[in-house]
Tab-separated table of C-alpha atoms in Angstrom:
chain	number	residue	atom	x	y	z
A	1	MET	CA	131.125	247.118	110.375
A	2	ALA	CA	133.330	245.092	108.166
A	3	HIS	CA	134.755	241.865	109.626
A	4	LEU	CA	137.788	239.756	108.597
A	5	TRP	CA	135.526	236.764	107.605
A	6	ASP	CA	133.021	238.734	105.431
A	7	ASP	CA	134.572	237.363	102.174
A	8	LEU	CA	133.743	233.861	103.280
A	9	LEU	CA	129.980	234.472	103.659
A	10	THR	CA	127.308	233.768	101.040
A	11	GLU	CA	124.168	236.126	100.812
A	12	GLN	CA	122.230	233.490	102.773
A	13	ASP	CA	124.874	233.460	105.492
A	14	ARG	CA	124.607	237.269	105.786
A	15	ALA	CA	120.826	237.171	105.931
A	16	VAL	CA	120.876	234.549	108.709
A	17	ILE	CA	123.379	236.460	110.768
A	18	LYS	CA	121.363	239.658	110.571
A	19	LYS	CA	117.861	238.140	111.062
A	20	ALA	CA	119.165	236.047	114.046
A	21	GLY	CA	120.747	239.110	115.614
A	22	TYR	CA	124.265	237.777	115.671
A	23	ASP	CA	125.624	240.972	114.147
A	24	THR	CA	124.341	243.176	117.058
A	25	ARG	CA	124.083	240.874	120.172
A	26	GLY	CA	125.723	237.639	119.555
A	27	SER	CA	124.340	234.431	120.954
A	28	VAL	CA	120.904	234.996	122.582
A	29	ILE	CA	121.379	231.807	124.636
A	30	ALA	CA	124.864	232.395	125.918
A	31	ASP	CA	124.819	236.223	126.241
A	32	SER	CA	128.282	236.103	124.513
A	33	ARG	CA	129.079	239.785	124.102
A	34	GLY	CA	129.448	240.788	127.699
A	35	LYS	CA	132.518	242.700	129.264
A	36	GLY	CA	132.935	242.458	132.954
A	37	LYS	CA	135.039	244.706	135.479
A	38	ALA	CA	137.755	242.121	136.503
A	39	PRO	CA	139.590	240.786	133.470
A	40	ALA	CA	142.573	238.692	133.156
A	41	LEU	CA	144.748	238.053	130.107
A	42	LEU	CA	145.302	234.566	128.701
A	43	VAL	CA	148.553	234.244	126.532
A	44	ILE	CA	148.102	230.984	124.648
A	45	ASP	CA	151.082	228.799	123.764
A	46	MET	CA	153.481	231.515	122.471
A	47	GLN	CA	156.385	229.310	122.730
A	48	ARG	CA	159.623	228.743	120.694
A	49	LEU	CA	158.190	225.241	119.597
A	50	ILE	CA	155.351	226.849	117.748
A	51	VAL	CA	156.431	230.437	117.028
A	52	ALA	CA	159.826	229.427	115.652
A	53	GLU	CA	161.770	231.683	113.479
A	54	ASN	CA	160.556	234.797	111.534
A	55	VAL	CA	160.361	233.082	108.178
A	56	PRO	CA	157.621	232.315	105.783
A	57	ILE	CA	155.448	229.532	107.098
A	58	LEU	CA	156.457	226.995	104.355
A	59	GLU	CA	159.971	227.281	105.570
A	60	ALA	CA	158.910	227.090	109.168
A	61	VAL	CA	157.077	223.852	108.800
A	62	ALA	CA	159.913	222.435	106.706
A	63	LEU	CA	161.994	222.664	109.782
A	64	ARG	CA	159.368	221.628	112.335
A	65	PRO	CA	155.643	220.870	111.364
A	66	ILE	CA	154.077	222.544	114.323
A	67	ALA	CA	155.999	225.837	113.600
A	68	ILE	CA	154.220	228.893	112.250
A	69	GLY	CA	156.939	231.504	111.541
A	70	GLU	CA	156.117	234.938	110.255
A	71	ILE	CA	152.402	234.689	110.637
A	72	ALA	CA	153.078	234.502	114.427
A	73	TYR	CA	155.574	237.469	114.303
A	74	ARG	CA	152.949	239.599	112.649
A	75	ALA	CA	150.515	238.827	115.524
A	76	MET	CA	153.297	239.601	117.882
A	77	GLN	CA	153.352	243.099	116.709
A	78	TYR	CA	149.982	243.575	118.383
A	79	ILE	CA	150.475	241.127	121.198
A	80	VAL	CA	153.533	242.603	122.795
A	81	PRO	CA	151.976	246.204	123.185
A	82	PHE	CA	148.642	244.722	124.323
A	83	ILE	CA	150.379	242.631	127.142
A	84	GLU	CA	151.987	245.877	128.259
A	85	VAL	CA	148.597	247.753	128.336
A	86	CYS	CA	147.305	244.933	130.438
A	87	ARG	CA	150.194	245.030	132.910
A	88	SER	CA	149.965	248.895	133.064
A	89	ALA	CA	146.271	248.518	134.094
A	90	GLY	CA	146.915	245.878	136.679
A	91	VAL	CA	145.231	243.072	134.769
A	92	PRO	CA	146.707	239.708	135.799
A	93	VAL	CA	148.609	237.957	132.928
A	94	VAL	CA	148.540	234.179	132.563
A	95	TYR	CA	150.657	232.145	130.144
A	96	THR	CA	149.890	228.734	128.941
A	97	ARG	CA	152.500	226.350	127.576
A	98	VAL	CA	151.776	223.236	125.631
A	99	VAL	CA	154.080	220.344	126.747
A	100	PRO	CA	154.223	217.525	124.200
A	101	GLU	CA	155.889	214.159	125.367
A	102	ASN	CA	159.717	213.893	124.594
A	103	CYS	CA	160.083	217.620	123.601
A	104	ASP	CA	163.291	219.510	123.926
A	105	PRO	CA	162.700	221.682	127.203
A	106	ALA	CA	164.100	224.574	125.513
A	107	LEU	CA	161.441	224.730	122.958
A	108	ILE	CA	158.750	224.789	125.654
A	109	GLU	CA	159.791	228.248	126.782
A	110	VAL	CA	157.808	231.260	125.870
A	111	VAL	CA	159.587	233.370	123.127
A	112	GLU	CA	161.800	236.119	124.483
A	113	GLU	CA	159.747	238.895	123.087
A	114	LEU	CA	156.785	237.850	125.284
A	115	ALA	CA	158.761	236.349	128.314
A	116	PRO	CA	156.667	236.265	131.428
A	117	GLN	CA	157.417	238.919	134.198
A	118	PRO	CA	157.501	238.508	137.993
A	119	GLY	CA	153.998	238.162	139.060
A	120	ASP	CA	152.789	236.541	135.835
A	121	VAL	CA	151.397	232.894	136.109
A	122	VAL	CA	152.709	230.200	133.849
A	123	ILE	CA	150.538	227.089	133.438
A	124	ASP	CA	151.462	224.021	131.651
A	125	LYS	CA	149.012	221.802	129.680
A	126	ARG	CA	148.808	218.710	127.625
A	127	TYR	CA	145.659	219.496	125.683
A	128	SER	CA	144.009	222.177	123.697
A	129	SER	CA	142.055	224.016	126.251
A	130	ALA	CA	143.883	226.144	128.938
A	131	PHE	CA	141.259	224.823	131.320
A	132	TYR	CA	141.369	221.068	130.864
A	133	GLY	CA	143.506	219.317	133.482
A	134	THR	CA	145.025	222.616	134.750
A	135	PRO	CA	144.327	224.766	137.890
A	136	LEU	CA	143.388	227.732	135.738
A	137	LEU	CA	139.863	227.733	136.875
A	138	THR	CA	140.762	227.711	140.364
A	139	TYR	CA	143.171	230.638	139.912
A	140	LEU	CA	140.726	232.766	138.095
A	141	VAL	CA	137.892	232.120	140.561
A	142	ARG	CA	140.179	232.855	143.609
A	143	MET	CA	141.171	236.189	141.871
A	144	GLY	CA	137.603	237.178	141.340
A	145	ILE	CA	137.977	237.388	137.537
A	146	ASP	CA	134.843	237.722	135.485
A	147	THR	CA	136.322	238.275	132.088
A	148	VAL	CA	139.057	236.614	130.116
A	149	ILE	CA	140.898	238.160	127.212
A	150	VAL	CA	142.429	235.563	124.964
A	151	VAL	CA	145.447	236.051	122.742
A	152	GLY	CA	148.032	233.606	121.026
A	153	ASN	CA	147.502	230.387	118.878
A	154	ALA	CA	146.141	228.789	117.224
A	155	THR	CA	142.699	230.528	116.392
A	156	SER	CA	141.004	227.192	115.422
A	157	GLY	CA	142.715	225.093	118.090
A	158	CYS	CA	143.841	226.043	121.522
A	159	VAL	CA	142.527	229.603	121.447
A	160	ARG	CA	139.080	228.397	120.292
A	161	ALA	CA	139.018	225.514	122.787
A	162	THR	CA	139.897	227.849	125.551
A	163	VAL	CA	137.388	230.494	124.587
A	164	VAL	CA	134.594	227.879	124.547
A	165	ASP	CA	135.492	226.538	127.907
A	166	ALA	CA	135.822	229.962	129.404
A	167	ARG	CA	132.320	230.842	128.144
A	168	GLN	CA	130.803	227.570	129.481
A	169	MET	CA	132.309	228.410	132.717
A	170	GLY	CA	130.550	231.566	132.916
A	171	PHE	CA	133.239	234.017	132.075
A	172	ASN	CA	132.895	236.900	129.634
A	173	VAL	CA	135.341	236.529	126.817
A	174	ILE	CA	137.168	238.845	124.504
A	175	VAL	CA	139.303	238.016	121.581
A	176	PRO	CA	141.393	240.922	120.231
A	177	GLN	CA	141.296	239.761	116.586
A	178	GLU	CA	144.784	240.856	115.548
A	179	CYS	CA	146.303	239.133	118.667
A	180	VAL	CA	145.310	235.609	117.412
A	181	PHE	CA	146.618	233.711	114.453
A	182	ASP	CA	146.449	230.329	112.785
A	183	ARG	CA	148.537	228.305	110.203
A	184	VAL	CA	145.571	228.264	107.706
A	185	GLU	CA	143.846	231.608	106.806
A	186	ALA	CA	140.420	229.858	106.194
A	187	SER	CA	140.642	228.176	109.734
A	188	HIS	CA	141.600	231.525	111.347
A	189	LYS	CA	138.586	233.416	109.670
A	190	ILE	CA	136.089	230.748	110.327
A	191	SER	CA	136.993	230.209	113.901
A	192	LEU	CA	136.826	234.062	114.566
A	193	LEU	CA	133.266	234.009	112.928
A	194	ASP	CA	132.259	231.143	115.038
A	195	MET	CA	133.606	232.712	118.295
A	196	TRP	CA	132.038	236.150	117.325
A	197	MET	CA	128.598	234.705	116.653
A	198	LYS	CA	128.423	232.248	119.842
A	199	TYR	CA	131.046	232.659	122.497
A	200	ALA	CA	133.034	235.918	122.557
A	201	SER	CA	133.337	239.581	121.794
A	202	VAL	CA	135.781	239.526	118.848
A	203	ILE	CA	136.952	242.999	118.481
A	204	PRO	CA	139.932	245.082	117.158
A	205	ALA	CA	142.993	245.017	119.388
A	206	GLU	CA	142.791	248.845	119.971
A	207	GLU	CA	139.151	248.495	121.225
A	208	ALA	CA	140.124	245.803	123.594
A	209	ALA	CA	142.968	248.015	124.806
A	210	SER	CA	140.615	250.787	125.454
A	211	TYR	CA	138.475	248.578	127.662
A	212	VAL	CA	141.476	247.448	129.525
A	213	ARG	CA	142.577	251.041	130.045
A	214	GLN	CA	139.132	251.999	131.477
A	215	ILE	CA	139.520	249.076	133.901
A	216	GLY	CA	142.892	250.440	134.986
A	217	GLN	CA	141.355	253.874	135.570
A	218	LYS	CA	138.759	252.549	137.866
A	219	ALA	CA	141.127	250.318	139.883
């Protein structure tokens, strides 16, 4: 199976991945490719502050250095329908919002295309991981969640930090690869590779959607 990061790998890298079994089972230590029966969806930091306008990224960062622009909008073409699949299957949807100091409150809001719906949970945070200094873990445990599906941004930052913490806390983790994005393509690919090898099932969005639909049918 071809992967988004394959063009970054040397022949030695490919040999190590195959010989160590990362290509088939993920991390031996962490049992990182599991999928449970009670997932929740985490939508990471899809805010006006970061998503900004649908313009090339160089134009976006000229207006606001943290902005991502059209890269975010390409991912949203997958994120929007994926959230709807989760809602239809009865999967809880949790949004995070990063809240910098002295930020315009209007920029903290989730973009309109992904606006939280009644029954969704919105958690504010100050740092990269959705778990650090927030009630997220308590919420997931009380809901009986065994798997988290992570979408949003940025792949190398808040997504990766959340994925690592989720795995360390014992959750199965799924990353639909078209539903995450980053400012720098190399960072995006390398972070997906690292998560795939050690912490998560990094799979196509349609495969993740099929898993969610199966969960919904069993509910």
